[in-house]
Amino acid sequence: MSIDTTLPVLKPTDFASDQDVRWCPGCGDYSILAQMKKVLPTLGVPREKIVFISGIGCSSRFPYYMNTYGMHSIHGRAPAVASGLKCARPDLQVWVITGDGDGLSIGGNHLMHAIRRNLDINIVLFNNRIYGLTKGQYSPTSPLGQKTKSTPMGAIDNPLHPLSIAIGCEATFVARSIDTHINHLGEVLKRAAEHPGTSFIEVYQNCNVFNDGAWDYAKDRDTKADTTLELQHGKPLIFGKNREKGIRLNGMTPEVVELGKGITEDDLLFHDEKSPEPTLAYLLSRMRYEDGFPEPIGVFRCVDAPRYDQLANQQIEEATKKKGKGDLDALFNSGDTWVVD
Amino acid sequence: MATITAPSPNGTAKPVAQLEDATVRFCGDSGDGMQLAGTQFTNTSALAGNDVATFPDFPAEIRAPRGTKAGVSGFQVHFSSNDIYTPGDTVDALVAMNPAALVTNLGDLREGGVLLINKDAFDKKGLEQAGYKTNPLEDGSLNKYKMHAVEMTKLNRLAVEGFGLSQKEADLCRNFFAMGLVFWLYDRSLEPTMRFIAQKFGKRPEVAQANTASLKAGYNYGETVEAMSTQYQVAPAKLPAGKYRNIMGNTALAYGLIAAARLSNKRLFLGAYPITPASDILHELSTHKNFDVLTFQAEDEIAAMTATVGAAFAGEMAVTASSGPGIALKAEAMGLAVMTELPMLVINVQRGGPSTGLPTKTEQADLTQAMFGRNGECPMPVLAARSPADCFYIVQEAWRIAVRYMTPVIVLTDGYLANGSEPWKIPSSAELPRLEIVHPVEPNGAEAFLPYARDERLARPWATPGTPQLMHRIGGLEKQDGTGNVSYDPLNHEHMVRTRAKKVALVADDIPLQTLDGPEQGDLVVVSWGGTYGACATAVHKVQRSGKNVSHCHLRHLNPLPRNLGQILKNFKRALVPELNLGQLRMILRSEYLVDAIGYNKVQGKPFSVAELVEKIETLLNK
Ligand code: SF4
């Protein structure tokens, strides 16, 4: 993205719309909104060139609170709306705001196809592992056994893992962050915005009303060093309060090891976000707290690939170059014709 | 009827009968190339100056078991020296490539009609598959026709010998042999089809040569064999002066979209998902990218529609094209389009329903879906094309309405129009209406931009992303008029519901008054819409010629209806509404105008025949 130096310098408040924010007090969405408003002025993209598209759900109210262009569309369809918009106007910076229900349940198909097309859009999925707006039913990311309004005896369907899905669709940019981890979140959003191609970001977001504490293990000051692992490109996978633990590969299976006692950093798995094969990124996405692993945050994967919006418009240019700009009369008169006097 | 004249202009010794018009149907297995045969014969007839109307009829299965009745594919061509509007009720010449094709199509051949049969296909297995107990070629059951049982398979193989084709490939040329025979029968030039062969098979010269040889062999067979005793000629029609081409509905529709985009200075965005019988619109448009056309084959119908909404928001001429089942899936997103008040077109090439229904057959049973098939009060203007060439004009009209009123617009066509064809008097682009679209560049309110401020037509401004100072948010939640902010206010909601309804109703000020074919008052008016235009017009003309008082009122605008329609209906004692559904327009007319409209309804996946309409009209007139 080129920076237009003639632009006035924008502040986070410039990105606030005149609408009252109506999330529940204490909702993790506030923090994500704040980080977004902080990041956008640093990108050098004028406000009118930015569009937020959302579906339905608490997170999908997001566009109303941004003083940019926006559409609060219908349930699950934001990636498809964004696809049409971005194909039509590759010059716009397009953000999709979705949630675990919106993006993975009703809109799973669109999410999958937007990602595999690698349109140059940024998809932020707020994962709170619950349906908030409809007041507390379990979502496709709710853990097995979770008791909710619609699962009084516990959820019996195996949850989806957003990043595993995104990597399965060969997303070119995949990242994870946490609502309250504000600096980290800001950094991830910035990198997503700068990535040409579909950026997919999962944000652990607390719904303090219907699923409070779902991510406490990853957010809690006392535990987060042991339960999360900050990925850094080219660096070994190390975590723990004293950076005393690491991840080693045993064949294709990751394992947690203690550093020292004969194990050095060189024995650990080194993170390579540029790896053309998504295998390692996938493996990282399968490291889960309940299985005794720290959950990686940061950028899992960041590779270059052709973008649908670019290619679609290139084909138009190529066709025009080859055949000349379409001439209506030539078109109408194509094929066999005859004259009646 | 035929008058015999001699000698034949092409020098053969056989007598030539002059006909006003004729209807030929090619039918055979779906792998027999009958659609191609029909198309070629149509184009050649059109080039010879006839008015033509066609009716392709093919099975939904791509390859039903060979030789079975389920696999029969047909193509009917009506060509005439007069104006015609229908592919013909009965068939004058039937080409049947196998017993299954014969048994399923013979009922439409008139007594004394010509029957060209591939004798080689009438073996034990073929007869059994068609359910024949005895061989109809031998049991005398075909005596009332001019039957020619020709060993097409054998003769064709002989004709292509020496081109190095396998037997399977050789048999693929057989449709050209049949074509050649029909070309001789109606004294048609082989030139256009030979040109087509050269173009189509240019990369495989041996195939091109073989097909040409088959075509000529069929023609020569007709010329030489004594049993083929009469040749027929249909003189050129007296069409208005001008340059013509033959055009199918889906092609005309695609051209219309391209023209509408160009003439309104827009890029064209098509969001679509493959569906019969609408896919050809996607295919056609995807070959015209040099007209600034972007085709997006979406992952499903819903994505096709929502991507279209996205492209409309972006400021493009956005269109989605589908058929009934696809439109059902789009319904929620069409509601979003209504709520966001963005201009776009939703095209429904109707087919037999409900559910998957009859994918390849025609019907007009999606009118109520178009009118009412969405949640909430969700009005959209609805237009319907009346003929294949009209598809070209109707989408331009629809786009004009969409932009002037900032609303999604539905265009209905049907399988019959989509795949049928007629001569099209080629317009010059200079004479087509231009459309000026203005996007705001400055705030319209004292303090801020008001995305839902309205003009005299109640249309809101179409501000597109990228425009400084006009940043705004739209969406599916109810909007406060003016600001476009989310509003749950009860009175605002009622105001908005009424405003959206009124806006669509206002379109009536902007469309032509309804015209009538026939006297302005009288005993009976036939009210039709969509693809039944040809059959209804022909039937009404026929009855009018017999001196009776009947008029025809054909609607292109279904929502809103033309302002004077109510008065027109009052001027007649009775109104007859023929429809290929169970009475959908009739229901609308009854509720709108409190008239006791009479229905004539057929849901067989087939168009009306002129004869059945004439009979119905006459029965009503004699009452
Ligand atoms: S319901 Fe939950 S997710 Fe929704 S706004 Fe309230 S706290 Fe946030």
Coordinates of N, CA, C and O in Angstrom, one line a residue, chain B residues 227-290:
Chain B
A227 N -38.1 -42.3 -54.4 CA -39.2 -42.3 -53.4 C -39.4 -40.9 -52.8 O -40.5 -40.5 -52.3
M228 N -38.3 -40.1 -52.7 CA -38.4 -38.7 -52.3 C -39.0 -37.9 -53.4 O -38.2 -37.4 -54.3
S229 N -40.3 -37.7 -53.5 CA -40.9 -37.3 -54.7 C -41.1 -35.8 -54.8 O -41.1 -35.2 -55.9
T230 N -41.2 -35.1 -53.7 CA -41.6 -33.7 -53.7 C -40.6 -32.9 -52.9 O -40.2 -33.3 -51.8
Q231 N -40.2 -31.7 -53.4 CA -39.4 -30.8 -52.7 C -40.3 -29.6 -52.3 O -41.3 -29.3 -53.0
Y232 N -40.0 -29.0 -51.1 CA -40.9 -27.8 -50.7 C -40.1 -26.6 -50.6 O -38.9 -26.6 -50.4
Q233 N -40.8 -25.5 -50.9 CA -40.1 -24.2 -50.7 C -40.9 -23.2 -49.9 O -42.2 -23.2 -50.0
V234 N -40.3 -22.5 -49.0 CA -41.0 -21.5 -48.2 C -40.3 -20.2 -48.6 O -39.1 -20.0 -48.4
A235 N -41.0 -19.3 -49.2 CA -40.5 -18.0 -49.7 C -40.0 -17.1 -48.6 O -40.5 -17.3 -47.4
P236 N -39.1 -16.2 -48.8 CA -38.7 -15.3 -47.7 C -39.9 -14.5 -47.2 O -40.9 -14.2 -47.9
A237 N -39.8 -14.2 -45.9 CA -40.9 -13.4 -45.3 C -40.7 -11.9 -45.6 O -39.7 -11.5 -46.0
K238 N -41.9 -11.2 -45.5 CA -41.8 -9.8 -45.7 C -41.6 -9.1 -44.4 O -42.4 -8.4 -43.9
L239 N -40.4 -9.3 -43.9 CA -40.0 -8.6 -42.6 C -39.7 -7.1 -42.9 O -39.3 -6.8 -44.1
P240 N -39.9 -6.2 -42.0 CA -39.5 -4.8 -42.2 C -38.0 -4.8 -42.7 O -37.2 -5.6 -42.3
A241 N -37.7 -3.8 -43.5 CA -36.4 -3.7 -44.1 C -35.4 -3.5 -43.0 O -35.6 -2.9 -41.9
G242 N -34.2 -4.1 -43.2 CA -33.1 -3.9 -42.2 C -32.2 -5.1 -42.2 O -32.4 -6.1 -43.0
K243 N -31.2 -5.1 -41.4 CA -30.3 -6.2 -41.3 C -30.7 -7.1 -40.1 O -31.1 -6.6 -39.1
Y244 N -30.7 -8.4 -40.4 CA -31.2 -9.3 -39.4 C -30.1 -10.4 -39.0 O -29.2 -10.6 -39.7
R245 N -30.3 -10.9 -37.8 CA -29.6 -12.2 -37.5 C -30.6 -13.0 -36.6 O -31.6 -12.4 -36.1
N246 N -30.3 -14.2 -36.5 CA -31.1 -15.1 -35.6 C -30.6 -15.0 -34.2 O -29.3 -15.0 -34.0
I247 N -31.4 -14.9 -33.2 CA -30.9 -14.7 -31.9 C -31.7 -15.5 -30.8 O -32.9 -15.6 -30.9
M248 N -31.0 -16.2 -29.9 CA -31.7 -16.9 -28.8 C -31.9 -16.0 -27.7 O -31.1 -15.0 -27.5
G249 N -32.8 -16.3 -26.8 CA -33.2 -15.4 -25.7 C -32.0 -15.1 -24.8 O -31.8 -14.0 -24.4
N250 N -31.3 -16.2 -24.4 CA -30.2 -16.0 -23.4 C -29.1 -15.1 -24.1 O -28.4 -14.3 -23.4
T251 N -28.8 -15.3 -25.3 CA -27.8 -14.5 -26.0 C -28.3 -13.0 -26.1 O -27.5 -12.1 -25.8
A252 N -29.5 -12.9 -26.4 CA -30.1 -11.5 -26.5 C -30.0 -10.8 -25.2 O -29.7 -9.6 -25.0
L253 N -30.3 -11.6 -24.1 CA -30.2 -11.0 -22.8 C -28.8 -10.6 -22.4 O -28.6 -9.5 -21.9
A254 N -27.9 -11.4 -22.7 CA -26.5 -11.1 -22.4 C -26.1 -9.8 -23.2 O -25.4 -8.9 -22.7
Y255 N -26.5 -9.8 -24.5 CA -26.2 -8.6 -25.3 C -26.8 -7.3 -24.7 O -26.2 -6.2 -24.6
G256 N -28.0 -7.5 -24.2 CA -28.8 -6.4 -23.6 C -28.1 -5.9 -22.4 O -28.0 -4.7 -22.2
L257 N -27.5 -6.8 -21.6 CA -26.8 -6.4 -20.4 C -25.5 -5.6 -20.8 O -25.2 -4.6 -20.2
I258 N -24.8 -6.1 -21.8 CA -23.6 -5.5 -22.2 C -23.9 -4.1 -22.7 O -23.2 -3.1 -22.4
A259 N -25.0 -4.0 -23.5 CA -25.4 -2.7 -24.0 C -25.8 -1.7 -22.9 O -25.4 -0.6 -22.9
A260 N -26.6 -2.2 -22.0 CA -27.0 -1.4 -20.9 C -25.9 -0.8 -20.1 O -25.8 0.4 -19.7
A261 N -24.9 -1.7 -19.8 CA -23.7 -1.2 -19.1 C -23.0 -0.2 -19.9 O -22.6 0.9 -19.4
R262 N -22.7 -0.5 -21.1 CA -21.9 0.5 -21.9 C -22.7 1.8 -22.0 O -22.1 2.9 -21.9
L263 N -24.0 1.8 -22.2 CA -24.7 3.0 -22.5 C -25.0 3.8 -21.2 O -25.5 4.9 -21.2
S264 N -24.7 3.2 -20.1 CA -24.8 3.9 -18.8 C -23.4 4.2 -18.2 O -23.3 4.5 -17.1
N265 N -22.4 3.9 -19.1 CA -21.0 4.2 -18.6 C -20.6 3.4 -17.4 O -19.9 3.9 -16.5
K266 N -21.0 2.1 -17.4 CA -20.7 1.3 -16.2 C -19.9 0.0 -16.6 O -20.1 -0.4 -17.8
R267 N -19.2 -0.5 -15.7 CA -18.7 -1.9 -15.9 C -19.8 -2.8 -15.6 O -20.7 -2.5 -14.8
L268 N -19.8 -4.0 -16.2 CA -20.9 -5.0 -15.9 C -20.3 -6.1 -15.0 O -19.2 -6.6 -15.3
F269 N -21.0 -6.3 -13.9 CA -20.6 -7.4 -13.0 C -21.7 -8.4 -13.0 O -22.9 -8.1 -12.7
L270 N -21.4 -9.7 -13.3 CA -22.4 -10.7 -13.2 C -21.9 -11.7 -12.1 O -20.8 -12.3 -12.2
G271 N -22.8 -11.9 -11.1 CA -22.5 -12.9 -10.1 C -23.5 -14.0 -10.4 O -24.7 -13.8 -10.4
A272 N -22.9 -15.2 -10.6 CA -23.9 -16.3 -11.0 C -23.3 -17.6 -10.6 O -22.1 -17.8 -10.3
Y273 N -24.2 -18.6 -10.4 CA -23.9 -20.0 -10.1 C -24.6 -20.8 -11.2 O -25.7 -20.5 -11.6
P274 N -23.9 -21.8 -11.7 CA -24.5 -22.5 -12.9 C -25.8 -23.2 -12.5 O -26.0 -23.8 -11.5
I275 N -26.8 -22.9 -13.4 CA -28.1 -23.5 -13.2 C -28.8 -23.5 -14.6 O -28.7 -22.5 -15.3
T276 N -29.5 -24.6 -14.9 CA -30.3 -24.7 -16.1 C -31.6 -23.9 -15.9 O -32.2 -24.1 -14.8
P277 N -32.1 -23.2 -16.8 CA -31.6 -22.9 -18.2 C -30.9 -21.5 -18.2 O -31.0 -20.8 -19.3
A278 N -30.3 -21.0 -17.1 CA -29.7 -19.7 -17.1 C -28.2 -19.6 -17.4 O -27.7 -18.6 -17.7
S279 N -27.6 -20.8 -17.3 CA -26.1 -20.8 -17.4 C -25.5 -20.1 -18.7 O -24.4 -19.6 -18.6
D280 N -26.3 -20.2 -19.8 CA -25.7 -19.6 -21.0 C -25.5 -18.1 -20.9 O -24.7 -17.6 -21.7
I281 N -26.2 -17.5 -20.0 CA -26.0 -16.0 -19.8 C -24.6 -15.9 -19.2 O -23.8 -15.0 -19.7
L282 N -24.2 -16.7 -18.3 CA -22.9 -16.7 -17.7 C -21.8 -17.0 -18.8 O -20.8 -16.3 -18.9
H283 N -22.1 -18.1 -19.5 CA -21.1 -18.5 -20.6 C -20.9 -17.3 -21.6 O -19.8 -17.0 -21.9
E284 N -22.0 -16.8 -22.0 CA -21.9 -15.7 -23.1 C -21.2 -14.5 -22.5 O -20.2 -14.1 -23.2
L285 N -21.5 -14.1 -21.4 CA -20.9 -12.9 -20.8 C -19.4 -13.1 -20.6 O -18.6 -12.2 -20.7
S286 N -19.1 -14.3 -20.2 CA -17.7 -14.6 -19.9 C -16.8 -14.5 -21.1 O -15.5 -14.4 -21.0
T287 N -17.4 -14.5 -22.3 CA -16.5 -14.4 -23.5 C -16.4 -12.9 -24.0 O -15.8 -12.6 -25.0
H288 N -17.1 -12.0 -23.2 CA -17.0 -10.6 -23.7 C -16.4 -9.7 -22.6 O -16.8 -8.6 -22.4
K289 N -15.3 -10.2 -22.1 CA -14.6 -9.4 -21.0 C -14.1 -8.1 -21.6 O -14.0 -7.1 -20.9
N290 N -13.8 -8.0 -22.9 CA -13.3 -6.8 -23.5 C -14.4 -5.7 -23.5 O -14.1 -4.6 -23.9

